[in-house]
Amino acid sequence: MTPFLSARGIVKRFPGVLANDHVDFDVRSGEIHALLGENGAGKSTLMQIVYGLYGRDAGEILIEGRPLDLRSTRDAIAAGIGMIHQEFMLVRRFSVTENVVLGLKAGGGLRPLDLAGPAREIAELSRRYGLQVDPSARIEHLPVGTQQRVEILKLLYRKAKLLILDEPTAVLTPGEAEALLKVLRTLADQGHAVVIVTHKLHEIMAAADRVTIMRDGRVVGSVKTAGSSEAELARLMVGREVALTARRSTRPAGPSVLRVENLTVGDDQGRRALDGLSLDLREGEILGLAGVDGNGQSELAQALTGLRAAAGGRVLLGARDLTRASPADRRSAGVAYVPADRRHVGSVGALSIAENAILGDQRAYARFGLLDRRRSRSFAAELMERFDIRPRKPEYPAGKLSGGNLQKVQLGRAIASDPRALIVEQPTRGLDVGAVEAVWAELLRLREAGKAILLISAELEEILNLSDRVAVIYEGRIMGEMSAAEADLRRIGLMMAGSHGEEVGHADP
Amino acid sequence: MDVDFALTAFLTGWLAATVRLAGPLLLAALGELFAERAGVLNIGIEGVMLLGALVAWWAAWSTGSLWLGMLGGMAAGLTAGGFLGFMYVTAQASQVVVGVIFNIFALGLASYAYRLILGGASGAQTAVMFSVLPIPVLSEIPFLGPILFRHTPLVYLTALAAAVAWFVLRRTAFGLNLRAVGENPRAADTAGLDVTAYRYAGVLISCVAAGAAGAYLVLAQVGQFRETVVSGQGFIALAIVIFGRWDPLRATIAALIFGAADALQLTLQIFTSGVPPQLLLALPYLVTILAMSGLIGKADQPESLMVPYSRE
């Protein structure tokens, strides 16, 4: 059978990088095809080329065996190729119907727009593929999982036969992810071709028929999932054996270090982001806080570090009440923080690594108000040696570091302050496997050194691998807490969707 | 004097003046609505109104044609719009800075050009002016007739423009696309819309409308050009957009309220009262500061207002 889409010998160069090096890629109608690879392996580049967002330096693209003259996304859409980006491309204040038809009349037009006809068609499509989307609903009122199905509707309405989804489950609860994979299966069964770009191995094994693995801009394998295993895929992806399971400590946790009592905090819109949340962080343990993004995790981290005022409740470090303390006071009291946004919150891109390394501790490096550059440079050099930060130049601008290296700067800075409690938020988001290993190892070392660590992460795998205890946050409240031994994916998944995880019932709201 | 008669005369005079004075404000606000809905805050309309007023006066004075005057005002707006659009959209400069500086520049340019045009002529030169065109039958309705239907054609055209603006924004593909660009330009771009083109369209519409509003002031209200002919009415139009929550129909109501405030001080001058007219004169500007301070209307503001867009 001729594949729906074939990419033959695709070459794409960016300044200094060969992003795609003679890549061949096939996807057939009726299959779910996973595209696997680390960050920078070239999988996104390949998909952007297929979708017409990037031009290619060599190679051709065939649709059902015929060469496609692909110059823009418009050509791709006309050929039946559709793509859903990680960040949804929806206008929040528009209805589902308005979002679906947006762009079909790109040139404008001043005649009355018919929305009733499309609305009926969308309702029909939604029924046929089990999408459960109300065409008249406004996007801002829909949960994330439904918004994603609106994106799918946009493609189906444009008669897409190939649907490319970039990291589609990154923003979903496990329940929503399962529902999505079911929808994708329905689409494939009805003759669509589906590509999911992902690095989640268990998802690939569960949902995909075939998987193509990329590394360093090349395809290193294309296998049926039925005859493969997670270990094999991981080996192909990284190019060596990986052990992404951390050893848990048997050492019991010590006394309480950081206590949060009934903390209530507002978000930027004045809504209640944390609603009477309580936590107890103990010496020598990692407490994993699981939850779908946007359920108050960032606000919690900010409230703990003094970046956001508490409306009620208390934050205690040992016996000391820090609820009203400034960020600087909290730092000197021993609370360190590694923020999720390492580029904009955790570092100043225009400053050098050395300058970033002492950020917040400038006073310790100053004499009579003047910075002692020699000392800050030697401190940075030490840090770079210890954490293997590259390039090893203290004067290098932090903004030009890769995500993994920048994260090591942040982490190293936090550790160097010898904190009692460490709050790390999404520590491995966007990092490749090698960097993930390094960050995990460092967190475990700190735990062994007796630090109290709060690990805020949307990656369940990370939470389960590192934590001694797991708490689940949902809409600003802790839904439940359990020891690592009791933690299982299903129970946590239910709590992430807002149920208490005890009853056996529907995961979908 | 009969009290009832005096009251009716006062009300009729006041409300008719309200409609008259609201006209240019509304016209400028309607245009601004398109720019802001596309994501561009065009503060420069104050200066564009002034340039429109100058060119309209010059065209009407030298040709003797009202409509050529109006056309001249709009052409001035279009030219200014090309420049402002380039600064806002292509150069992606700070919209506030560009707008404010443009207003200062326009004031200098207009004053200089005015002197140049007048040359040796002494005193202000009066251009032809639109006369009142009472609508048959409707203008005879007691009370309402004189308030609503005894105006220059520009008032009726402005009312029509409000209805058209509402229809275009709410009911057409152009309006949907324009609003999408102002809310989420990335989504619009991904959907295949030309973000730059729609933003230019918004800026050009706002500038042509502002030019027309400037022409309106000269050709229907003042008859001459003066450097003070606009004096902040462009800023009031910005406030009207906010009070009207970015909707043409609600903006119409907001414009009438500002017009009423302005008319009140005019009417009170005639009817003499204890309130110093200067105080009333300052009131709309005070309200404008309040509106522009961001205390009002944040919830309805287009999400990408003042945020330049680039692909990466």
mmCIF file of C-alpha atoms in Angstrom, chain A residues 54-178:
data_model
loop_
_atom_site.group_PDB
_atom_site.id
_atom_site.type_symbol
_atom_site.label_atom_id
_atom_site.label_comp_id
_atom_site.label_asym_id
_atom_site.label_seq_id
_atom_site.Cartn_x
_atom_site.Cartn_y
_atom_site.Cartn_z
ATOM 1 C CA TYR A 54 9.999 25.628 6.907
ATOM 2 C CA GLY A 55 11.461 25.243 3.466
ATOM 3 C CA ARG A 56 13.848 22.330 2.834
ATOM 4 C CA ASP A 57 17.330 22.327 1.340
ATOM 5 C CA ALA A 58 16.889 18.980 -0.394
ATOM 6 C CA GLY A 59 14.495 16.069 -0.657
ATOM 7 C CA GLU A 60 10.921 15.632 -1.753
ATOM 8 C CA ILE A 61 7.538 15.079 -0.215
ATOM 9 C CA LEU A 62 5.020 12.720 -1.793
ATOM 10 C CA ILE A 63 1.306 12.535 -1.097
ATOM 11 C CA GLU A 64 -0.094 9.143 -2.076
ATOM 12 C CA GLY A 65 2.914 8.624 -4.291
ATOM 13 C CA ARG A 66 2.679 11.928 -6.135
ATOM 14 C CA PRO A 67 5.220 14.696 -5.523
ATOM 15 C CA LEU A 68 3.794 17.686 -3.670
ATOM 16 C CA ASP A 69 4.838 21.220 -4.494
ATOM 17 C CA LEU A 70 5.023 22.384 -0.892
ATOM 18 C CA ARG A 71 5.784 26.036 -0.351
ATOM 19 C CA SER A 72 3.557 27.158 2.488
ATOM 20 C CA THR A 73 1.184 25.836 5.121
ATOM 21 C CA ARG A 74 -1.557 26.668 2.664
ATOM 22 C CA ASP A 75 -0.200 24.028 0.253
ATOM 23 C CA ALA A 76 0.062 21.536 3.108
ATOM 24 C CA ILE A 77 -3.514 22.134 4.215
ATOM 25 C CA ALA A 78 -4.744 21.822 0.644
ATOM 26 C CA ALA A 79 -2.952 18.464 0.408
ATOM 27 C CA GLY A 80 -4.764 17.231 3.520
ATOM 28 C CA ILE A 81 -1.978 17.786 6.063
ATOM 29 C CA GLY A 82 -2.940 19.312 9.398
ATOM 30 C CA MET A 83 -0.889 20.089 12.482
ATOM 31 C CA ILE A 84 -1.724 20.773 16.117
ATOM 32 C CA HIS A 85 0.953 22.675 17.951
ATOM 33 C CA GLN A 86 1.806 22.260 21.581
ATOM 34 C CA GLU A 87 0.506 25.720 22.253
ATOM 35 C CA PHE A 88 -3.083 25.792 21.041
ATOM 36 C CA MET A 89 -3.831 28.273 18.290
ATOM 37 C CA LEU A 90 -7.228 29.349 19.501
ATOM 38 C CA VAL A 91 -8.805 32.742 20.073
ATOM 39 C CA ARG A 92 -10.056 32.491 23.641
ATOM 40 C CA ARG A 93 -12.920 34.919 23.273
ATOM 41 C CA PHE A 94 -14.272 33.331 20.102
ATOM 42 C CA SER A 95 -16.745 30.480 19.926
ATOM 43 C CA VAL A 96 -15.748 27.031 18.746
ATOM 44 C CA THR A 97 -17.394 27.685 15.382
ATOM 45 C CA GLU A 98 -15.646 31.020 14.926
ATOM 46 C CA ASN A 99 -12.319 29.390 15.677
ATOM 47 C CA VAL A 100 -12.954 26.558 13.276
ATOM 48 C CA VAL A 101 -13.880 28.800 10.337
ATOM 49 C CA LEU A 102 -11.164 31.372 11.090
ATOM 50 C CA GLY A 103 -8.864 31.762 8.121
ATOM 51 C CA LEU A 104 -11.125 30.071 5.584
ATOM 52 C CA LYS A 105 -11.869 33.548 4.276
ATOM 53 C CA ALA A 106 -8.417 34.932 4.819
ATOM 54 C CA GLY A 107 -8.928 37.772 2.375
ATOM 55 C CA GLY A 108 -11.758 39.191 4.430
ATOM 56 C CA GLY A 109 -14.993 39.876 2.652
ATOM 57 C CA LEU A 110 -17.683 42.259 3.771
ATOM 58 C CA ARG A 111 -20.690 40.088 3.119
ATOM 59 C CA PRO A 112 -22.557 38.555 6.057
ATOM 60 C CA LEU A 113 -20.722 35.544 7.407
ATOM 61 C CA ASP A 114 -22.693 32.317 7.669
ATOM 62 C CA LEU A 115 -21.910 30.626 10.970
ATOM 63 C CA ALA A 116 -25.038 28.498 11.319
ATOM 64 C CA GLY A 117 -24.106 26.135 8.488
ATOM 65 C CA PRO A 118 -20.574 25.493 9.765
ATOM 66 C CA ALA A 119 -21.932 25.059 13.307
ATOM 67 C CA ARG A 120 -24.144 22.215 12.113
ATOM 68 C CA GLU A 121 -21.263 20.606 10.277
ATOM 69 C CA ILE A 122 -19.011 20.887 13.324
ATOM 70 C CA ALA A 123 -21.662 19.283 15.522
ATOM 71 C CA GLU A 124 -21.899 16.456 12.998
ATOM 72 C CA LEU A 125 -18.105 15.952 12.903
ATOM 73 C CA SER A 126 -17.990 16.060 16.679
ATOM 74 C CA ARG A 127 -20.607 13.295 16.852
ATOM 75 C CA ARG A 128 -18.924 11.149 14.238
ATOM 76 C CA TYR A 129 -15.548 11.099 15.942
ATOM 77 C CA GLY A 130 -16.809 11.176 19.511
ATOM 78 C CA LEU A 131 -15.267 14.558 20.268
ATOM 79 C CA GLN A 132 -18.041 15.957 22.466
ATOM 80 C CA VAL A 133 -17.598 19.604 21.544
ATOM 81 C CA ASP A 134 -20.409 22.176 21.618
ATOM 82 C CA PRO A 135 -19.933 24.467 18.577
ATOM 83 C CA SER A 136 -21.408 27.493 20.355
ATOM 84 C CA ALA A 137 -19.192 27.286 23.456
ATOM 85 C CA ARG A 138 -16.582 29.993 24.025
ATOM 86 C CA ILE A 139 -13.028 28.652 24.137
ATOM 87 C CA GLU A 140 -12.174 30.355 27.432
ATOM 88 C CA HIS A 141 -14.882 28.329 29.150
ATOM 89 C CA LEU A 142 -13.595 24.965 27.912
ATOM 90 C CA PRO A 143 -11.161 22.679 29.730
ATOM 91 C CA VAL A 144 -7.791 22.091 28.082
ATOM 92 C CA GLY A 145 -8.694 18.616 26.848
ATOM 93 C CA THR A 146 -11.735 19.978 25.042
ATOM 94 C CA GLN A 147 -9.729 22.847 23.560
ATOM 95 C CA GLN A 148 -7.435 20.265 22.080
ATOM 96 C CA ARG A 149 -10.405 18.523 20.492
ATOM 97 C CA VAL A 150 -11.403 21.887 18.999
ATOM 98 C CA GLU A 151 -7.978 21.891 17.353
ATOM 99 C CA ILE A 152 -8.725 18.444 15.980
ATOM 100 C CA LEU A 153 -12.077 19.731 14.705
ATOM 101 C CA LYS A 154 -10.323 22.573 12.918
ATOM 102 C CA LEU A 155 -8.286 20.028 10.998
ATOM 103 C CA LEU A 156 -11.182 17.708 10.257
ATOM 104 C CA TYR A 157 -13.277 20.634 9.048
ATOM 105 C CA ARG A 158 -10.480 21.427 6.595
ATOM 106 C CA LYS A 159 -10.636 17.811 5.410
ATOM 107 C CA ALA A 160 -7.229 16.907 6.799
ATOM 108 C CA LYS A 161 -6.283 13.296 6.174
ATOM 109 C CA LEU A 162 -3.033 13.464 8.082
ATOM 110 C CA LEU A 163 -3.061 14.883 11.604
ATOM 111 C CA ILE A 164 0.257 15.774 13.219
ATOM 112 C CA LEU A 165 0.154 16.371 16.973
ATOM 113 C CA ASP A 166 3.153 17.905 18.719
ATOM 114 C CA GLU A 167 3.532 16.612 22.301
ATOM 115 C CA PRO A 168 -0.235 16.260 22.555
ATOM 116 C CA THR A 169 -0.456 14.959 26.112
ATOM 117 C CA ALA A 170 1.946 17.428 27.709
ATOM 118 C CA VAL A 171 -0.861 19.601 29.045
ATOM 119 C CA LEU A 172 -3.395 16.864 29.828
ATOM 120 C CA THR A 173 -4.295 14.882 32.911
ATOM 121 C CA PRO A 174 -3.759 11.151 32.561
ATOM 122 C CA GLY A 175 -7.521 10.764 32.166
ATOM 123 C CA GLU A 176 -7.662 13.372 29.406
ATOM 124 C CA ALA A 177 -4.632 11.830 27.743
ATOM 125 C CA GLU A 178 -6.325 8.462 27.677
#
